[in-house]
GROMACS .gro file of C-alpha atoms in nm:
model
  201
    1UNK     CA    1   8.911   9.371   8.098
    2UNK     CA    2   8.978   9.707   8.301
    3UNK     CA    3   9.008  10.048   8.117
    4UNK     CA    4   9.205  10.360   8.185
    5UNK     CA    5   9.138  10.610   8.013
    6UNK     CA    6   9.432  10.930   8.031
    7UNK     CA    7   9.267  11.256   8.000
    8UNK     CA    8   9.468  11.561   7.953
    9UNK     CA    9   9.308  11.902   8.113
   10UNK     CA   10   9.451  12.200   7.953
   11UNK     CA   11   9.249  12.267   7.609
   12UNK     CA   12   9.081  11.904   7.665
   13UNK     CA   13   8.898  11.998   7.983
   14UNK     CA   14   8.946  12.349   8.051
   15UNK     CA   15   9.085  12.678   7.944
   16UNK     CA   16   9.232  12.989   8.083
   17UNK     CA   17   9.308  13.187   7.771
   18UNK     CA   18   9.108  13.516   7.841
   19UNK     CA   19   8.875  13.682   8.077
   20UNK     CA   20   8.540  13.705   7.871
   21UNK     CA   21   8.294  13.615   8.145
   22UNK     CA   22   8.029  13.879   8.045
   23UNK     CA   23   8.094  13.736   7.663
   24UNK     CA   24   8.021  13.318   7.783
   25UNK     CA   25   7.786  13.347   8.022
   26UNK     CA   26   7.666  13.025   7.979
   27UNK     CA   27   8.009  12.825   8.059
   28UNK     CA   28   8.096  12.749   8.369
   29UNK     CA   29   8.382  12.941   8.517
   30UNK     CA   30   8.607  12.979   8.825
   31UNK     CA   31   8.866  13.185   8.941
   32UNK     CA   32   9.188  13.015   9.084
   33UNK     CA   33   9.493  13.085   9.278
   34UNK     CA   34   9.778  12.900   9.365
   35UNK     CA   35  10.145  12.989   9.467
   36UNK     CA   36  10.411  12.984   9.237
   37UNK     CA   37  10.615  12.843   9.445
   38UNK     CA   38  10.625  12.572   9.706
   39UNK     CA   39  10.585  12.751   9.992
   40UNK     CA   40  10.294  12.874  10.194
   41UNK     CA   41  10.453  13.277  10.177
   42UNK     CA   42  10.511  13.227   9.808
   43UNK     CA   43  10.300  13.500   9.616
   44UNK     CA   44  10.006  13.389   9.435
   45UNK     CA   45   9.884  13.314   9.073
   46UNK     CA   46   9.507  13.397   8.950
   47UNK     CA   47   9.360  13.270   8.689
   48UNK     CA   48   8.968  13.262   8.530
   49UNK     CA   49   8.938  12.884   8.409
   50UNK     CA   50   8.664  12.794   8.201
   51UNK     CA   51   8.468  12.416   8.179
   52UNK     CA   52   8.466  12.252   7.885
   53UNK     CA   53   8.077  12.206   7.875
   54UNK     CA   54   7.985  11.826   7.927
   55UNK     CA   55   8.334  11.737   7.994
   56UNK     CA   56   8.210  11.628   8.362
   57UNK     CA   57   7.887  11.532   8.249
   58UNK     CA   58   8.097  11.305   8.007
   59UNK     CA   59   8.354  11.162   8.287
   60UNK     CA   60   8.092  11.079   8.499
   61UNK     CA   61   7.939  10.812   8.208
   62UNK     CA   62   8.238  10.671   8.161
   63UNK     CA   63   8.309  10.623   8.549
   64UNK     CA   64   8.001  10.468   8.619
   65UNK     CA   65   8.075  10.193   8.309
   66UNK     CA   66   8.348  10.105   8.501
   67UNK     CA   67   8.634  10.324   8.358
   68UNK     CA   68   8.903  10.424   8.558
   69UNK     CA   69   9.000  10.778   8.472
   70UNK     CA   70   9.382  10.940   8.514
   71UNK     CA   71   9.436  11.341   8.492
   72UNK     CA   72   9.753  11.416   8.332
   73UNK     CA   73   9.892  11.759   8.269
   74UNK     CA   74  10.217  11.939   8.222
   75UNK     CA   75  10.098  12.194   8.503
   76UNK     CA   76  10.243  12.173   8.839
   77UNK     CA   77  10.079  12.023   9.137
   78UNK     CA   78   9.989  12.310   9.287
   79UNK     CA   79   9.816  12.414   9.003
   80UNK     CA   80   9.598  12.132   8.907
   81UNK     CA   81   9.472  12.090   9.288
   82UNK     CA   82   9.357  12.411   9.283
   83UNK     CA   83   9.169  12.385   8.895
   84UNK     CA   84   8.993  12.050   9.030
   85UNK     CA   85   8.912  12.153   9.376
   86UNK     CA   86   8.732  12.505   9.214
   87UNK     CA   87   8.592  12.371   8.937
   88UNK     CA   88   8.618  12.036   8.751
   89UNK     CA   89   8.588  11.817   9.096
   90UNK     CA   90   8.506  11.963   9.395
   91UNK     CA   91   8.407  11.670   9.520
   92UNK     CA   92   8.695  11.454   9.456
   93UNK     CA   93   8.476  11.159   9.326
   94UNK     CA   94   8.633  11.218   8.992
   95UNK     CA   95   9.008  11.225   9.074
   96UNK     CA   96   9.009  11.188   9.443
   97UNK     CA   97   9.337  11.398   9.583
   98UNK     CA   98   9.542  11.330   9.843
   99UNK     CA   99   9.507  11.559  10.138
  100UNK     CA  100   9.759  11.860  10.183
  101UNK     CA  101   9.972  11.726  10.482
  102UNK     CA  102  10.355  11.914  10.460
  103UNK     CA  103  10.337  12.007  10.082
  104UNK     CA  104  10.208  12.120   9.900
  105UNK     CA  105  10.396  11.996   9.594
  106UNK     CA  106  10.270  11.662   9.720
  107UNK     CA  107  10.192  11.414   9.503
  108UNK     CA  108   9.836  11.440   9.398
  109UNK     CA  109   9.739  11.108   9.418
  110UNK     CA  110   9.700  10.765   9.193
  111UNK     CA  111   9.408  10.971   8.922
  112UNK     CA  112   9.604  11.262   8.880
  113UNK     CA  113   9.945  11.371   8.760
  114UNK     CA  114  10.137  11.714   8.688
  115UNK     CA  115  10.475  11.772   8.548
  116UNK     CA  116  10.639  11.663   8.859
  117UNK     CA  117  10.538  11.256   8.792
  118UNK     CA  118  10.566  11.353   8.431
  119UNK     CA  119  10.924  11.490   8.497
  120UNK     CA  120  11.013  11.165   8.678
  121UNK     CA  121  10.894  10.914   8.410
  122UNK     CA  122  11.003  11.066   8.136
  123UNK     CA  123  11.353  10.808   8.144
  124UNK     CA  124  11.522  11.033   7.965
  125UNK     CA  125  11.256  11.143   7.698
  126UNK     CA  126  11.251  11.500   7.622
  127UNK     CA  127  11.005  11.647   7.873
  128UNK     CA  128  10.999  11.965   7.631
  129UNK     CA  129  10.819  11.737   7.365
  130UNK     CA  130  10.702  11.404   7.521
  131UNK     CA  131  10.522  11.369   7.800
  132UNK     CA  132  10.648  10.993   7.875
  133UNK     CA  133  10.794  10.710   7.743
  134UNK     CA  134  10.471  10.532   7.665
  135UNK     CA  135  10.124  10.565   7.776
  136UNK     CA  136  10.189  10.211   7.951
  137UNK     CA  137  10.444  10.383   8.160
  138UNK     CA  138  10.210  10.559   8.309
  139UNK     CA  139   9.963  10.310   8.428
  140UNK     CA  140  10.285  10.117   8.573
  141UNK     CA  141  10.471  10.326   8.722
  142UNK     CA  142  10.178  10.524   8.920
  143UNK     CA  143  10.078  10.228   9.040
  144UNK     CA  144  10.399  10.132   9.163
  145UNK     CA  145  10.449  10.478   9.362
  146UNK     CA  146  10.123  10.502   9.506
  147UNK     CA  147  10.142  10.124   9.616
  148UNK     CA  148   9.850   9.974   9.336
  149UNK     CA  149   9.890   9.633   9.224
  150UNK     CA  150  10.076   9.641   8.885
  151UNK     CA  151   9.878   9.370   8.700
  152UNK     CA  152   9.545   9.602   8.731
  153UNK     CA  153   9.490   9.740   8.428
  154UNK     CA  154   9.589   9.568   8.130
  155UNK     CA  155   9.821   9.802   7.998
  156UNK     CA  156   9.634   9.700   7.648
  157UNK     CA  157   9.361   9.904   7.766
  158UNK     CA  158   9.471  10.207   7.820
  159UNK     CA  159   9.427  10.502   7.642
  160UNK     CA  160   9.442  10.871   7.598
  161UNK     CA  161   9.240  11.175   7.523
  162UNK     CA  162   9.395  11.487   7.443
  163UNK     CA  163   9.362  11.776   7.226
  164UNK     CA  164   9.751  11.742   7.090
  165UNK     CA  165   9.803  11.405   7.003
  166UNK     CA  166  10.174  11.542   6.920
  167UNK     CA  167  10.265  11.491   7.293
  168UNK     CA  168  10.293  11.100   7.273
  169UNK     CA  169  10.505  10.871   7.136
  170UNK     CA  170  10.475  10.769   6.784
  171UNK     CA  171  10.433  10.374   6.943
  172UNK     CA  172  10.114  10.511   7.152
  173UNK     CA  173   9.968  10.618   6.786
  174UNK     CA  174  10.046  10.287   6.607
  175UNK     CA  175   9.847  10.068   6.901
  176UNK     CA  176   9.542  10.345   6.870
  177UNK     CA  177   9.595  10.452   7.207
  178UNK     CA  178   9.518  10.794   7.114
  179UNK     CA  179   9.170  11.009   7.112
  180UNK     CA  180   9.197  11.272   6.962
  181UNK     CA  181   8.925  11.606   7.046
  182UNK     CA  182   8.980  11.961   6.955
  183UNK     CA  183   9.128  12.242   7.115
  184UNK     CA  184   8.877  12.391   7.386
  185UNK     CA  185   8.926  12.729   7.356
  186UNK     CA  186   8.691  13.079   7.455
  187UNK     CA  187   8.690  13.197   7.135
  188UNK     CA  188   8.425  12.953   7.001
  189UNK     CA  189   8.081  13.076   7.068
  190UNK     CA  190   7.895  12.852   7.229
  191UNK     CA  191   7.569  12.888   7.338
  192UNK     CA  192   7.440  12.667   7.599
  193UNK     CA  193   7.252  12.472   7.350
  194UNK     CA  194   7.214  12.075   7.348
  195UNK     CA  195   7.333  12.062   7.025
  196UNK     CA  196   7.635  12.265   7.118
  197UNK     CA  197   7.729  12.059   7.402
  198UNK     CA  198   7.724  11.781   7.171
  199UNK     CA  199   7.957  11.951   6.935
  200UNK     CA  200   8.204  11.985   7.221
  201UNK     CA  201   8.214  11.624   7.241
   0.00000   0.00000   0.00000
């Protein structure tokens, strides 16, 4: 049996809440930009993101067991792109993006979402306080826009981890879809230590 696992980023993966480089200087930090709007004369955002340490480290394990692993977030497009191309997945061999072609509000591809899929999915839900109607709403209807076969994965085995379990519906909690971590913030004071990195996780 197939598993997806949902994996918010803000607070779960990374964090943007303050500038403390010289403070952390053992996390691993970028800074972004993206436009705040969709359009390539739009004025642009910075930001100094921060890793989660062993979040990749942590991805990658479950990848190579055979997990398939979906980014959601309430950011926009725009946003996320730029927060995995500078720092969580440069690569793309975590959540492989589709390339920029006319916008870039594009979708983002079938491993990662932002508030525009979100947006459309919701059916109605309040967007302001749930992020879908189920968790199994997600797995379907992605694969149904980006052309996946809808049987692949069993919707039983999917599930999320987030750092504010409050997001999803009370339905999601009852079938243990949920994982709950902490809030990833810069104010803890971590240290670079094995032990620490544990913690995290």
């Amino acid at each position: 049996q197939s598993v997806t696992l949902l994996v918010d980023m803000d607070r779960t993966l990374v964090d943007n809440s303050g500038t403390l480089i010289s403070n952390f200087p053992h996390l691993e930090v970028a800074e972004i930009s993206y436009p705040l709007e969709a359009s390539p004369t739009a004025p642009h955002r910075k930001e100094v993101v921060a890793l989660r340490p062993g979040a990749v480290k942590f991805l990658r394990v479950l990848k190579a067991f055979g997990v398939e692993i979906v980014l959601v977030s309430k950011s926009r497009r725009r946003r996320i792109r730029a927060i995995l191309e500078r720092l969580v997945d440069p690569t793309g061999s975590l959540f492989p993006l589709r390339p920029q072609v006319t916008s870039l509000d594009a979708p983002l591809g079938p491993y990662a979402m932002g508030a525009e899929d979100i947006t459309q999915q919701a059916r109605g839900a309040s967007y302001a306080t749930k992020r879908s109607s189920r968790v199994e709403a997600y797995c379907r209807e992605q694969r149904m826009e980006m052309g996946m076969p809808l049987g692949a994965p069993d919707t039983r085995a999917a599930f999320v981890l987030d750092d504010n379990p409050a997001d999803w519906h009370d339905e999601d909690h009852e079938e243990g879809r949920i994982i709950y971590i902490p809030s990833f913030t810069w104010a803890g004071q971590w240290t670079g230590s094995v032990d620490e990195e544990v913690r995290y996780w």
